[in-house]
Coordinates of C-alpha atoms in Angstrom, one line a residue:
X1489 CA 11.4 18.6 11.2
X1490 CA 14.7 18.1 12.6
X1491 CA 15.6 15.2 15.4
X1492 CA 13.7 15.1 18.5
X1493 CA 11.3 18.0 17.3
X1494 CA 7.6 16.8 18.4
X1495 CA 5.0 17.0 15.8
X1496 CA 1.6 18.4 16.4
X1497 CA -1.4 16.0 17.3
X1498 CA -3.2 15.7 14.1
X1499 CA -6.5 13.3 13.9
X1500 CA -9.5 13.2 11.6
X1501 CA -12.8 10.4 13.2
X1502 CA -13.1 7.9 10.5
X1503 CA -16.0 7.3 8.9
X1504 CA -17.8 4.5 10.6
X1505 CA -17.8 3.2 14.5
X1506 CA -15.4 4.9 17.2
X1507 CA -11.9 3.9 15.8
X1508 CA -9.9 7.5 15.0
X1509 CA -7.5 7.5 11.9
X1510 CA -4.4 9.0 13.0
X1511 CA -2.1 11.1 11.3
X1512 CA 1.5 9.7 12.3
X1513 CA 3.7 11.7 9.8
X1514 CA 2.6 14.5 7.5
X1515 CA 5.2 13.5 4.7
X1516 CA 6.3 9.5 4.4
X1517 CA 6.7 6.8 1.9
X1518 CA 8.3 3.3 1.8
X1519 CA 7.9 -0.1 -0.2
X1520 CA 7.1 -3.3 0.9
X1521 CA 10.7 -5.3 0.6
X1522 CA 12.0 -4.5 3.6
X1523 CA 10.7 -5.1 7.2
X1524 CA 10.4 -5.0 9.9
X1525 CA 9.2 -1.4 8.8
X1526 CA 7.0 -0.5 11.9
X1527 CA 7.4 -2.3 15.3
X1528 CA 6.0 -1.8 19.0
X1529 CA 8.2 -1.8 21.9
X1530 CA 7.2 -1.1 25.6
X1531 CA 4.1 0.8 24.4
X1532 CA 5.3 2.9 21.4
X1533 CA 5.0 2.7 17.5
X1534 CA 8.1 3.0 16.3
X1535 CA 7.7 3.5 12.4
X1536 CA 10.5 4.3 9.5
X1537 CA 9.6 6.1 6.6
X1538 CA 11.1 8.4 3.5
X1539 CA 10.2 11.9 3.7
X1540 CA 9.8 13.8 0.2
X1541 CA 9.9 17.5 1.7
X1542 CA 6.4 18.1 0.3
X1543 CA 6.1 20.3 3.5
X1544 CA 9.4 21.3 4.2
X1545 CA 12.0 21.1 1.5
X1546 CA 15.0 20.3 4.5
X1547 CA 13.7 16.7 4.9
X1548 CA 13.5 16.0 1.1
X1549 CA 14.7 12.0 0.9
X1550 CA 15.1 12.0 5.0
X1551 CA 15.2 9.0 6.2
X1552 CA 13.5 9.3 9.2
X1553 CA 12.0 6.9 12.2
X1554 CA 8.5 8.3 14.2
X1555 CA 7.9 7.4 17.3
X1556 CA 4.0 7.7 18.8
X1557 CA 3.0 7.3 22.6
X1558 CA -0.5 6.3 22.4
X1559 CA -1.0 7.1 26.1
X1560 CA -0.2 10.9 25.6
X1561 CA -0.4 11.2 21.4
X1562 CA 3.2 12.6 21.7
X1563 CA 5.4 12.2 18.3
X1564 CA 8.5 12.6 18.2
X1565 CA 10.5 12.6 15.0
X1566 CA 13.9 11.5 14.5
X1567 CA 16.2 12.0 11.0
X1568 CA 18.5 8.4 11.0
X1569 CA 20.0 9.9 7.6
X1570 CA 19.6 13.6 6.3
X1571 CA 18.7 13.7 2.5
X1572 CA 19.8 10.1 1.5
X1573 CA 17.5 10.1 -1.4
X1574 CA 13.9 10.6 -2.4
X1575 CA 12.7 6.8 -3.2
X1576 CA 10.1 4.3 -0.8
X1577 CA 12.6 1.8 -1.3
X1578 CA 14.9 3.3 1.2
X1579 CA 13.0 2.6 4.0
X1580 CA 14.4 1.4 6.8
X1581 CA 14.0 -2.2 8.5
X1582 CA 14.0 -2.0 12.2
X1583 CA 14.8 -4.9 14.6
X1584 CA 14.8 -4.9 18.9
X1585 CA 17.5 -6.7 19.9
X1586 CA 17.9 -8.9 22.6
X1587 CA 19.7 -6.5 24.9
X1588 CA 16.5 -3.5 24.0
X1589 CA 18.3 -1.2 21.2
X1590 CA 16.9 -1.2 18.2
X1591 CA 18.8 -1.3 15.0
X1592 CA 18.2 0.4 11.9
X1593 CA 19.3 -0.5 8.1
X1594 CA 18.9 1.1 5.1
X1595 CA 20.2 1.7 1.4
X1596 CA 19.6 3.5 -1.6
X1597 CA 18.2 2.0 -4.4
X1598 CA 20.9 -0.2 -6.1
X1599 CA 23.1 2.4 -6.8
X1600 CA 26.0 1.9 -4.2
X1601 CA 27.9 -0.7 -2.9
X1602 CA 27.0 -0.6 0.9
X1603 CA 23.9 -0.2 3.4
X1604 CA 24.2 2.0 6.4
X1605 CA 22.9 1.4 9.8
X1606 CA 22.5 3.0 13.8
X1607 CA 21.6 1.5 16.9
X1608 CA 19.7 3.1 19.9
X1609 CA 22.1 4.5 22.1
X1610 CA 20.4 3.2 25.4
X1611 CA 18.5 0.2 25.4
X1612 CA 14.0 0.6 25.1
X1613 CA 14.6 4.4 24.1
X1614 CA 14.0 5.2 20.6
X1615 CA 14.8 8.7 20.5
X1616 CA 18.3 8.7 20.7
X1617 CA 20.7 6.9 18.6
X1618 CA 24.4 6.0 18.0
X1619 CA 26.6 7.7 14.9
X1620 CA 25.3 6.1 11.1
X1621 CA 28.1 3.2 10.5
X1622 CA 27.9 1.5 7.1
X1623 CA 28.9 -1.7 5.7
X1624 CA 30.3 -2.5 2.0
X1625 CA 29.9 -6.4 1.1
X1626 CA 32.1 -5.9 -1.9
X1627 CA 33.1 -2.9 -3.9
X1628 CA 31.1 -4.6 -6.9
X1629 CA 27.6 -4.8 -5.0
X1630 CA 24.6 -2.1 -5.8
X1631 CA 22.5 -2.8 -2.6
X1632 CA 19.0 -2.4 -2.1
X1633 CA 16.3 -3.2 0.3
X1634 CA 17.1 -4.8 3.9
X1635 CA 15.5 -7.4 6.0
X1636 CA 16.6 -8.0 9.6
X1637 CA 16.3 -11.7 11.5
X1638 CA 17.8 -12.3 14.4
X1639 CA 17.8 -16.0 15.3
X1640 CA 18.6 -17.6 19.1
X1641 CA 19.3 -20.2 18.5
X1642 CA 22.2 -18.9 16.6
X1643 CA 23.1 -16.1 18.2
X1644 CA 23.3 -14.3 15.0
X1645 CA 21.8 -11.5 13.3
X1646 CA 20.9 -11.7 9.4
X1647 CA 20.2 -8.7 6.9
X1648 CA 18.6 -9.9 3.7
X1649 CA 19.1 -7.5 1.2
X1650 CA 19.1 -7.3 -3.1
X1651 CA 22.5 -6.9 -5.0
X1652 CA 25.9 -8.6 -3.7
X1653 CA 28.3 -8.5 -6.1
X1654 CA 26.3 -6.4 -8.6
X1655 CA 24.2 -9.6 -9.3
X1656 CA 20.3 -8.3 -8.8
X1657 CA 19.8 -11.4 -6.7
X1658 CA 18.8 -11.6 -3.1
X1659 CA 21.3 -11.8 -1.0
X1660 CA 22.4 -11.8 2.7
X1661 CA 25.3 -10.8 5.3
X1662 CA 25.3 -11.7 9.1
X1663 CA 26.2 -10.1 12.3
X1664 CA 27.9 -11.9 15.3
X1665 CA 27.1 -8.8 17.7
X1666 CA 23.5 -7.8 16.9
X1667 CA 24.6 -5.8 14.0
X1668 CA 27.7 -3.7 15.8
X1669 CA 29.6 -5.7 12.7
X1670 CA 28.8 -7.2 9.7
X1671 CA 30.1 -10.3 7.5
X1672 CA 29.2 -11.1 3.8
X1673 CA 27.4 -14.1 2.9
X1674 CA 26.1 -14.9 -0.8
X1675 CA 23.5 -14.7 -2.7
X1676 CA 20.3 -16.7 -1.7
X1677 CA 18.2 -17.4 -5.1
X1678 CA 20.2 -17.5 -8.6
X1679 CA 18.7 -17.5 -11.7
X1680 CA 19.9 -18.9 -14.6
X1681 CA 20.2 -17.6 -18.2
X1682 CA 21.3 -14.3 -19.8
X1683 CA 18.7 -11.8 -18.6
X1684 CA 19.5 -10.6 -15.3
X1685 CA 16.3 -11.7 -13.3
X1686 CA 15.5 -10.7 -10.2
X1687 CA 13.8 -12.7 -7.7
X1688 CA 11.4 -10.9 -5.3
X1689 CA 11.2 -12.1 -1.7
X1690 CA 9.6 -11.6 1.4
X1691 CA 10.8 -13.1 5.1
X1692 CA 9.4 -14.1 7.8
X1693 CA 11.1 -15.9 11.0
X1694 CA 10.1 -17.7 14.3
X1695 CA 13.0 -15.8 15.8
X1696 CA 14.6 -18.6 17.1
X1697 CA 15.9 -21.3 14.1
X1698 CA 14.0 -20.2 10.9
X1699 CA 13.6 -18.3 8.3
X1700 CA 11.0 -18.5 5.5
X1701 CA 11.5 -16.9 2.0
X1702 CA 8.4 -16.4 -0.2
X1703 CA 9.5 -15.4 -3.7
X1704 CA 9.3 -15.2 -7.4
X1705 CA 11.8 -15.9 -10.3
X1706 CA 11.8 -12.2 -11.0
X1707 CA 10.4 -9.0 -11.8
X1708 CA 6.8 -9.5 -13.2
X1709 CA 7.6 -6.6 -15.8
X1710 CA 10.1 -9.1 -17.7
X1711 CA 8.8 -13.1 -16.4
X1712 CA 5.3 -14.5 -15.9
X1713 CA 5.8 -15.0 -12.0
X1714 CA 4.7 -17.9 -10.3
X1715 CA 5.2 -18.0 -6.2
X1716 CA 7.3 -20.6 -4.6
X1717 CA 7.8 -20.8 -0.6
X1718 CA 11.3 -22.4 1.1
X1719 CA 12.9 -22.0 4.6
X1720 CA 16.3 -22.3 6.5
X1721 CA 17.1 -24.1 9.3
X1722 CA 20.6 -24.3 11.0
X1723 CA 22.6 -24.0 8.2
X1724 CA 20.4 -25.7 5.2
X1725 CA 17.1 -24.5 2.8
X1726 CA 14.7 -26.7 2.6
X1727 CA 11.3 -27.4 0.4
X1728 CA 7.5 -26.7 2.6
X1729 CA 7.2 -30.2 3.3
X1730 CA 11.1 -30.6 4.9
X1731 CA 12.7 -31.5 1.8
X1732 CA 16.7 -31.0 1.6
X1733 CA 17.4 -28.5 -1.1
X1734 CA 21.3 -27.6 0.6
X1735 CA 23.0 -25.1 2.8
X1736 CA 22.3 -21.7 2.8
X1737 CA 25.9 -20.6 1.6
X1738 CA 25.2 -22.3 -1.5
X1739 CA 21.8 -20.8 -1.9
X1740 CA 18.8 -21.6 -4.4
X1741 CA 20.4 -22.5 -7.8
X1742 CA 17.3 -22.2 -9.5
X1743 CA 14.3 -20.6 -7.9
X1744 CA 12.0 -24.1 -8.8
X1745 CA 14.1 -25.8 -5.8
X1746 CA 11.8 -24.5 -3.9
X1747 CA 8.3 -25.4 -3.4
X1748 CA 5.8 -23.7 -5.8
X1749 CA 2.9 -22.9 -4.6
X1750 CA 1.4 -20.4 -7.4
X1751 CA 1.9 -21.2 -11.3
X1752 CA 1.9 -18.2 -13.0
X1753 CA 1.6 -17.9 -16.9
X1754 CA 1.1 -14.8 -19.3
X1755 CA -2.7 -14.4 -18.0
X1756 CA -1.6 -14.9 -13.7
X1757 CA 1.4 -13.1 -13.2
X1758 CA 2.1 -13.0 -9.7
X1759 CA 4.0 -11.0 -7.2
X1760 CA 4.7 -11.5 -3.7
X1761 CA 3.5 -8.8 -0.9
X1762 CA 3.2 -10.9 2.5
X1763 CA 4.1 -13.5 4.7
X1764 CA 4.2 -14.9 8.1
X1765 CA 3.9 -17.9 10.6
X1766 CA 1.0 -18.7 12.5
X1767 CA 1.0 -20.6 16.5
X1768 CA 2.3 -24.0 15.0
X1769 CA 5.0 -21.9 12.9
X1770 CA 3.3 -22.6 9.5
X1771 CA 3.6 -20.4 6.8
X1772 CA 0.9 -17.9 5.3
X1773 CA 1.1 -15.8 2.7
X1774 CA -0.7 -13.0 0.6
X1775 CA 0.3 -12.1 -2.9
X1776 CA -1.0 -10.3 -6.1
X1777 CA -1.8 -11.3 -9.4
X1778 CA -2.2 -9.7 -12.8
X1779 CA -4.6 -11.2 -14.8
X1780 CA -5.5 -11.2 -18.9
X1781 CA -2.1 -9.3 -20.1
X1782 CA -1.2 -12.1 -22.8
X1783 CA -1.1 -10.5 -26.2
X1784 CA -1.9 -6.7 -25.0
X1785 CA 0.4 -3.9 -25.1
X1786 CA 2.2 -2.8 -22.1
X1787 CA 0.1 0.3 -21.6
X1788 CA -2.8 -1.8 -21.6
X1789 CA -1.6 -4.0 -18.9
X1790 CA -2.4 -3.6 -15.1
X1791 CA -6.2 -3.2 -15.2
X1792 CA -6.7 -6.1 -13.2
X1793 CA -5.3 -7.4 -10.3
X1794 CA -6.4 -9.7 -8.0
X1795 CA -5.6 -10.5 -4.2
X1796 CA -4.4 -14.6 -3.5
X1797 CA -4.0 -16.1 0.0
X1798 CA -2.0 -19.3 0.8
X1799 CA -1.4 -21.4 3.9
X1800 CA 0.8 -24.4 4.3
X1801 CA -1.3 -26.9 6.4
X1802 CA 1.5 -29.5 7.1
X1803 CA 1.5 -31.7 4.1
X1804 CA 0.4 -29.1 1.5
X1805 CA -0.6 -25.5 0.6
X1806 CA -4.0 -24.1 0.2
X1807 CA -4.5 -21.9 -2.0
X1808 CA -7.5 -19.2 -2.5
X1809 CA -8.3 -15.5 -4.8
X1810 CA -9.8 -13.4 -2.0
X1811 CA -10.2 -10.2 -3.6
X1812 CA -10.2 -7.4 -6.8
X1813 CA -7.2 -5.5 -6.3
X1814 CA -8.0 -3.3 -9.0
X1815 CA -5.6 -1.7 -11.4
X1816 CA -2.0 -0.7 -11.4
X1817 CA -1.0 2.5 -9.3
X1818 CA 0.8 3.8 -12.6
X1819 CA 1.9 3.7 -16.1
X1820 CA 5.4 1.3 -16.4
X1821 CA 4.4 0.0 -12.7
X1822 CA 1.8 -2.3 -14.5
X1823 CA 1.9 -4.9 -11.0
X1824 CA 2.4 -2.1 -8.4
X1825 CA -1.0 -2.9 -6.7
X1826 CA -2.5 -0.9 -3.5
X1827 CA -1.0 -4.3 -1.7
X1828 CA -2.5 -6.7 0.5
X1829 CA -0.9 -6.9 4.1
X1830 CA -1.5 -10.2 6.8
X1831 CA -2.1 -9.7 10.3
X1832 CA 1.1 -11.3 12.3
X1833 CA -1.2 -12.1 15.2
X1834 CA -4.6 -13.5 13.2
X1835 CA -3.8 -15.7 9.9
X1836 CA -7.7 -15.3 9.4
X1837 CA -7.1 -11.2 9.0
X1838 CA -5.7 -9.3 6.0
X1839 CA -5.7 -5.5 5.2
X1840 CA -6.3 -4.7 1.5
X1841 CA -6.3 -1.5 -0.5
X1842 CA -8.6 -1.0 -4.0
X1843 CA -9.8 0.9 -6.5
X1844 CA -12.6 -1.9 -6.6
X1845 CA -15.1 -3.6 -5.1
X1846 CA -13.3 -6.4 -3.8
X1847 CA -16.1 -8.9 -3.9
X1848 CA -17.5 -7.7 -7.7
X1849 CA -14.4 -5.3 -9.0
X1850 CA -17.1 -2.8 -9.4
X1851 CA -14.9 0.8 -9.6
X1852 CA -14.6 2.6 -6.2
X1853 CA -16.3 6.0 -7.1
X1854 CA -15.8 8.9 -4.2
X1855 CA -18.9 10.4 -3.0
X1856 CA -16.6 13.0 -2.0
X1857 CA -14.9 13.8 -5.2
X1858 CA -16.2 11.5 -8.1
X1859 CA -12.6 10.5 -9.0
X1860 CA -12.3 6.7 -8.2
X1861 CA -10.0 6.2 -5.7
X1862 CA -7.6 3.3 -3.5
X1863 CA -9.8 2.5 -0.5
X1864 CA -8.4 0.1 2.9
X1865 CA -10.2 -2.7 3.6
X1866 CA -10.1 -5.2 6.5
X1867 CA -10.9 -9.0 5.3
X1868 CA -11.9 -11.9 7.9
X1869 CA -12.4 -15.7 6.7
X1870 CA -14.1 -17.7 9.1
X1871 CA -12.8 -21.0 6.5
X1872 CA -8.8 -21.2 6.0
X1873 CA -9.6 -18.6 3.2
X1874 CA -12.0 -20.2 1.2
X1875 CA -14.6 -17.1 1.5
X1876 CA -14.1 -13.4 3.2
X1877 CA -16.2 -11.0 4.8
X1878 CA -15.1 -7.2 4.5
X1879 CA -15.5 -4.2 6.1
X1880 CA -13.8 -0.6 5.2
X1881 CA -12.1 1.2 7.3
X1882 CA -11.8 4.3 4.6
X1883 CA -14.8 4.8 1.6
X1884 CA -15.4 8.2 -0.5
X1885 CA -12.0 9.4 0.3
X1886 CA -10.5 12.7 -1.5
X1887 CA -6.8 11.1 -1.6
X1888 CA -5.3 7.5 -2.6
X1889 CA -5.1 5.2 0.9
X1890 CA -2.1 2.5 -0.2
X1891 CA 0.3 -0.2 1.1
X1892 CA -1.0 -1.2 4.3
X1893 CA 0.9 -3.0 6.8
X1894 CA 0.5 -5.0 10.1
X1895 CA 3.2 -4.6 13.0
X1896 CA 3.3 -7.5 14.9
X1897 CA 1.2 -6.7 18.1
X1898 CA 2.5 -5.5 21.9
X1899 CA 0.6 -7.3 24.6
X1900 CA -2.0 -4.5 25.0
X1901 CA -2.3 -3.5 21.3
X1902 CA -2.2 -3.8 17.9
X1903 CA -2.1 -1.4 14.8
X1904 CA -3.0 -1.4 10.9
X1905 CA -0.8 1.3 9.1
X1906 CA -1.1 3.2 5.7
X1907 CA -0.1 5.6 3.1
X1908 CA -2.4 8.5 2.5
X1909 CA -2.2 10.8 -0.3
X1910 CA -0.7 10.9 -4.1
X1911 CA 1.7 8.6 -5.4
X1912 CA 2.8 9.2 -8.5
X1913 CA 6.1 7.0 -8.8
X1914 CA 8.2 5.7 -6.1
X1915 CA 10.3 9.0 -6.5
X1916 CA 7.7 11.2 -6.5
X1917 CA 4.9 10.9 -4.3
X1918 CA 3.1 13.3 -1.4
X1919 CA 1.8 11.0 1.3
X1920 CA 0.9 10.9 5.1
X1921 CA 1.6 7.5 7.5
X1922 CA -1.7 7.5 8.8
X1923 CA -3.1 4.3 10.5
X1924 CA -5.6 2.8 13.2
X1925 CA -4.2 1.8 17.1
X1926 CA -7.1 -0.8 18.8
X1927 CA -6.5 -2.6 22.2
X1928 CA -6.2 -6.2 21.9
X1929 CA -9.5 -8.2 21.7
X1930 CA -11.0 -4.4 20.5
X1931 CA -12.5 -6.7 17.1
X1932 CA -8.5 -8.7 17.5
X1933 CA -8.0 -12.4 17.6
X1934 CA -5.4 -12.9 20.4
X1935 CA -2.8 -15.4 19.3

């Protein structure tokens, strides 16, 4: 589909109570390091995606945003970037910005020295958009990933991305105009040593004066992972509990300046999938964990993940398992789990996806096929995430449901979003962005 083409209304009734599971865009993928990937505005989903041409060899490696009108089911499509590259980590991170465009940012994956970007030519309409600009840090970086926070306080616009100066480490550039033009910063989180580590890290931001990182010292195929939590604030990172660790053009020298929150060993490797603040502007956070791996070999690892929740309470964080995550998606992604995503607007909601029971790990068997496969489930704790209820919103499906995600929530409703289909790397992989639209207090906790 080229831009402004509408798709076809496609919908299937789920399989329990009178939500319908809708089928946004027939070919999609993304990862979850770089957000925001889905956002209302005025009424309509707005959601970015990778295309892999399973259905139309034109939009191979599209990157591509989809717009949905829940009033009418209208979709319209929109290419940002024709054939950029087929991989889920090019998706792009979408942002409003205070004047009502929205910007878009994107990047291959770490193999060139720039992202690229386009704003919304009119302000509140997402179907038309300015010329792609781009933006090279330095001729030496191999960028990756983008995450957009614009803070008011500020007046400035920041893109956390992976790779300046070629150095695997997350890193960030700024914008004085709400991303018209871009200025280099430096890298956020070093790690020291010979082995090029690289630290995993998801954002979240009260829009105004902070920004909270939630990380890990590095890929969990090459370090036993534990999870640590920091935050900037006009100019300086600090620890959870307020501690000075130094400004933010210096950057983490080691990622233990920050506060740790998970320790991870060769049994509990972690890796980080989630994060964001609750009413008082206190961090929560959902990760994953491999567990037993010590002394295997590699192809025997990944058979069992688990799902972790964490909330910062003031003075300390809390710290619970939730859930069987089940095993790795594939062979030499031995921690890429379904994920876990958080609701923005209820800390006491997440969205999980499984291949096992998530209270007993029992294998999810289809009734439908016999093959097991990755099933969504929505989790409630009623206890700061000591125990969790859970209900599914798929079961005895014929296709793989992965990598939820939450949007934050317009004032009339809010969304869960997935990937439906087969995924067989990040590079190759036939899925629909499919997802559930309730009105607000439909089963939602209103912030």
């Amino acid at each position: 589909m080229r831009r402004g083409s509408v798709l076809p209304i496609l919908v299937a009734v789920l399989w329990a109570g009178d939500d319908t599971l809708i089928t946004f865009n027939d070919d999609g993928g993304w990862c979850w390091f770089q957000d925001e990937r889905v956002l209302w505005h005025r009424g309509r989903l707005i959601i970015g995606s990778v295309a892999a041409g399973v259905y139309d060899p034109a939009r191979r490696g599209d990157v591509e945003i989809l717009v949905y009108e829940p009033a009418s089911g209208r979709k319209t499509l929109i290419e940002l970037h024709d054939r950029l590259q087929v991989d889920d980590h090019n998706a792009p991170a979408l942002l409003v910005r205070p004047d009502g465009r929205i910007l878009a940012v994107y990047a291959k994956h770490g193999t060139e020295n720039r992202f690229y970007y386009r704003i919304t030519a009119h302000p509140h309409d997402p179907t038309r958009w300015d010329p792609e600009r781009s933006f090279t840090p330095s001729e030496s970086s191999r960028i990756t990933y983008s995450n957009l926070h614009y803070l008011e306080k500020e007046r400035r616009l920041y893109n956390f991305f992976r790779g300046l100066d070629d150095t695997f480490k997350p890193s960030y550039a700024y914008s004085p105009d709400y991303g018209q033009n871009w200025v280099r910063g430096n890298v956020l989180i070093q790690v020291p040593g010979p082995f090029r580590h690289r630290p995993y890290v998801r954002y979240a931001s009260n829009n105004r004066d902070e920004i909270h990182f939630f990380y890990t010292e590095g890929h969990p195929r090459n370090y036993d992972n534990s999870a640590y939590h920091a935050y900037y604030h006009r100019g300086n990172l600090y620890r959870s509990d307020g501690t000075l660790i130094g400004s933010l053009d210096r950057g983490l020298q080691q990622p233990a300046e920050g506060t740790r929150l998970f320790a991870g060993d060769a049994d509990n490797v972690a890796w980080v999938s989630d994060i964001h603040l609750d009413d008082q502007g206190r961090p929560y956070v959902a990760y994953s964990v491999q567990k037993g791996g010590a002394g295997l070999p590699e192809k025997e690892h990944g058979q069992d993940h688990r799902y972790r929740y964490a909330r910062w309470t003031g003075d300390r964080w809390l710290d619970f398992e939730v859930a069987y995550a089940g095993t790795r998606l594939y062979v030499g992604e031995n921690d890429y789990t379904g994920n876990i995503a958080l609701d923005p607007g209820d800390p006491t909601t997440v969205y999980i996806s499984t291949n096992a029971h998530p209270r007993i790990g029992k294998p999810l068997i289809s009734a439908a096929d016999r093959l097991r496969h990755w099933e969504i489930f929505r989790g409630r704790t009623p206890d700061g995430g000591r125990s969790w209820e859970w209900t599914p919103l798929t079961r005895d499906s014929k296709a793989d449901n992965i990598r939820p995600l939450v949007p934050y929530p317009d004032k009339e409703r809010t969304a869960v979003l997935w990937l439906r289909g087969t995924y067989t790397t990040y590079t190759n992989y036939a899925l629909e962005v499919v997802g559930l639209i309730q009105r607000r207090g439909a089963g939602h906790k209103r912030r």
